[in-house]
Amino acid sequence: MGITRQTKQVKTLLNIFDNNEKAISVVDLIKLLEAQMNKTTVYRILDKLMDDGVVHSFVGKGGLKWYAKCQDCSCETHNDVHPHFQCKTCGEVECLSVSFTLPPINGYMVESASLFIVGVCSNCL
Amino acid sequence: MGITRQTKQVKTLLNIFDNNEKAISVVDLIKLLEAQMNKTTVYRILDKLMDDGVVHSFVGKGGLKWYAKCQDCSCETHNDVHPHFQCKTCGEVECLSVSFTLPPINGYMVESASLFIVGVCSNCL
DNA sequence: AAATATAACGCAACTTAGTTGCATTATGAA
DNA sequence: TTCATAATGCAACTAAGTTGCGTTATATTT
Ligand SMILES: [Mn+2]
Ligand SMILES: [Mn+2]
Ligand SMILES: [Zn+2]
Ligand SMILES: [Zn+2]
């Protein structure tokens, strides 16, 4: 079940994702919002925003959780199957708007796949 | 720097990877070996086996670290760039001996990429 | 404009993965 | 057998994420 009440904290988080193309880690979110809300609240709101198809999450380089705004998702359909890229230089993480084809693996049923790419972004090159 | 002394603990871990095609998580390794060695030792030996090109690691579904034997790696060259697969049914994680091509991303320098696939393995289908 | 039901929040305490410092042990070379 | 030191065990710590519960605030009803 997703969000039912538009609390001050929910609005704050929605605002962050609306004005931010890049992905952001939970750790950074908690640090950024420590004056405004509890870390438990951050985790809980993120969970609900996931349910609502507002954001999607993925596991980054060090095993940390990252979140980014969904493009064309809703409660019912999560279409955000795209690679994620982390820049070694500036540290920023972004969703790549490209589709990728999985290698052929006979006899396996594929349910989901995540591709994480590390390198140097166009700004830092 | 890698391993310089063939301790009992090192032999135990080498033996596990030699007799095991599948990948294994650190958590499972620690549980499996709790009677034989300390968890700190497990982490430290795995680090060194990485340096020596004996094993490689990757981040699994939940952000946990997994390890598997390298095929053709050494201290100098780590060639193990392949996807990893986790079966939802049996939970086993394996290295896929297939190569995959990255999607074209103009203006970015790619350094490494990891592809993690979740589904049902051939045994469980 | 109250009253009210309850979703959501804050807080503290907890769990778990992984790390660090240091005293002790055991390996391999001299 | 001696000896330097790599490696281990242990305890304490850090950091990410979770849980339970009492309190607060939102949105609906009266
Ligand atoms: Mn994304
Ligand atoms: Mn592998
Ligand atoms: Zn960059
Ligand atoms: Zn299976």
PDB file of N, CA and C and ligand atoms in Angstrom, chain A residues 108, chain B residues 22 85-94 119-125, ligand 4:
ATOM      1  N   TYR A 108      16.952 -21.200 -18.808  1.00  0.00           N
ATOM      2  CA  TYR A 108      16.703 -20.381 -17.634  1.00  0.00           C
ATOM      3  C   TYR A 108      15.504 -19.493 -17.889  1.00  0.00           C
TER       4      TYR A 108
ATOM      5  N   LYS B  22      29.255 -23.276  -7.847  1.00  0.00           N
ATOM      6  CA  LYS B  22      28.372 -22.161  -7.554  1.00  0.00           C
ATOM      7  C   LYS B  22      29.053 -21.068  -6.735  1.00  0.00           C
ATOM      8  N   PHE B  85      23.728 -15.038 -11.993  1.00  0.00           N
ATOM      9  CA  PHE B  85      22.326 -15.417 -12.004  1.00  0.00           C
ATOM     10  C   PHE B  85      21.907 -15.959 -10.649  1.00  0.00           C
ATOM     11  N   GLN B  86      20.821 -15.457 -10.127  1.00  0.00           N
ATOM     12  CA  GLN B  86      20.276 -16.012  -8.889  1.00  0.00           C
ATOM     13  C   GLN B  86      18.909 -16.612  -9.141  1.00  0.00           C
ATOM     14  N   CYS B  87      18.745 -17.874  -8.670  1.00  0.00           N
ATOM     15  CA  CYS B  87      17.470 -18.563  -8.824  1.00  0.00           C
ATOM     16  C   CYS B  87      16.554 -18.230  -7.652  1.00  0.00           C
ATOM     17  N   LYS B  88      15.360 -17.768  -7.987  1.00  0.00           N
ATOM     18  CA  LYS B  88      14.378 -17.408  -6.966  1.00  0.00           C
ATOM     19  C   LYS B  88      13.917 -18.618  -6.169  1.00  0.00           C
ATOM     20  N   THR B  89      13.965 -19.788  -6.820  1.00  0.00           N
ATOM     21  CA  THR B  89      13.413 -20.984  -6.197  1.00  0.00           C
ATOM     22  C   THR B  89      14.407 -21.645  -5.249  1.00  0.00           C
ATOM     23  N   CYS B  90      15.585 -21.995  -5.756  1.00  0.00           N
ATOM     24  CA  CYS B  90      16.551 -22.696  -4.913  1.00  0.00           C
ATOM     25  C   CYS B  90      17.532 -21.739  -4.249  1.00  0.00           C
ATOM     26  N   GLY B  91      17.564 -20.506  -4.719  1.00  0.00           N
ATOM     27  CA  GLY B  91      18.428 -19.518  -4.090  1.00  0.00           C
ATOM     28  C   GLY B  91      19.870 -19.532  -4.555  1.00  0.00           C
ATOM     29  N   GLU B  92      20.225 -20.543  -5.347  1.00  0.00           N
ATOM     30  CA  GLU B  92      21.622 -20.654  -5.772  1.00  0.00           C
ATOM     31  C   GLU B  92      22.026 -19.541  -6.730  1.00  0.00           C
ATOM     32  N   VAL B  93      23.282 -19.172  -6.634  1.00  0.00           N
ATOM     33  CA  VAL B  93      23.826 -18.112  -7.479  1.00  0.00           C
ATOM     34  C   VAL B  93      24.971 -18.682  -8.291  1.00  0.00           C
ATOM     35  N   GLU B  94      24.964 -18.398  -9.583  1.00  0.00           N
ATOM     36  CA  GLU B  94      26.025 -18.942 -10.406  1.00  0.00           C
ATOM     37  C   GLU B  94      26.578 -17.933 -11.408  1.00  0.00           C
ATOM     38  N   GLY B 119      15.891 -15.043 -11.692  1.00  0.00           N
ATOM     39  CA  GLY B 119      14.890 -15.843 -12.385  1.00  0.00           C
ATOM     40  C   GLY B 119      14.796 -17.233 -11.797  1.00  0.00           C
ATOM     41  N   VAL B 120      14.542 -18.211 -12.645  1.00  0.00           N
ATOM     42  CA  VAL B 120      14.479 -19.603 -12.206  1.00  0.00           C
ATOM     43  C   VAL B 120      15.495 -20.401 -13.021  1.00  0.00           C
ATOM     44  N   CYS B 121      16.318 -21.158 -12.318  1.00  0.00           N
ATOM     45  CA  CYS B 121      17.401 -21.882 -12.982  1.00  0.00           C
ATOM     46  C   CYS B 121      16.878 -23.136 -13.675  1.00  0.00           C
ATOM     47  N   SER B 122      17.739 -23.754 -14.478  1.00  0.00           N
ATOM     48  CA  SER B 122      17.327 -24.906 -15.284  1.00  0.00           C
ATOM     49  C   SER B 122      16.936 -26.096 -14.403  1.00  0.00           C
ATOM     50  N   ASN B 123      17.579 -26.240 -13.264  1.00  0.00           N
ATOM     51  CA  ASN B 123      17.223 -27.332 -12.345  1.00  0.00           C
ATOM     52  C   ASN B 123      15.817 -27.178 -11.784  1.00  0.00           C
ATOM     53  N   CYS B 124      15.429 -25.955 -11.543  1.00  0.00           N
ATOM     54  CA  CYS B 124      14.165 -25.699 -10.853  1.00  0.00           C
ATOM     55  C   CYS B 124      12.985 -25.521 -11.807  1.00  0.00           C
ATOM     56  N   LEU B 125      13.240 -25.493 -13.108  1.00  0.00           N
ATOM     57  CA  LEU B 125      12.145 -25.280 -14.054  1.00  0.00           C
ATOM     58  C   LEU B 125      11.376 -26.579 -14.312  1.00  0.00           C
TER      59      LEU B 125
HETATM   60 ZN    ZN E   4      17.204 -23.032  -8.856  1.00  0.00          ZN
END
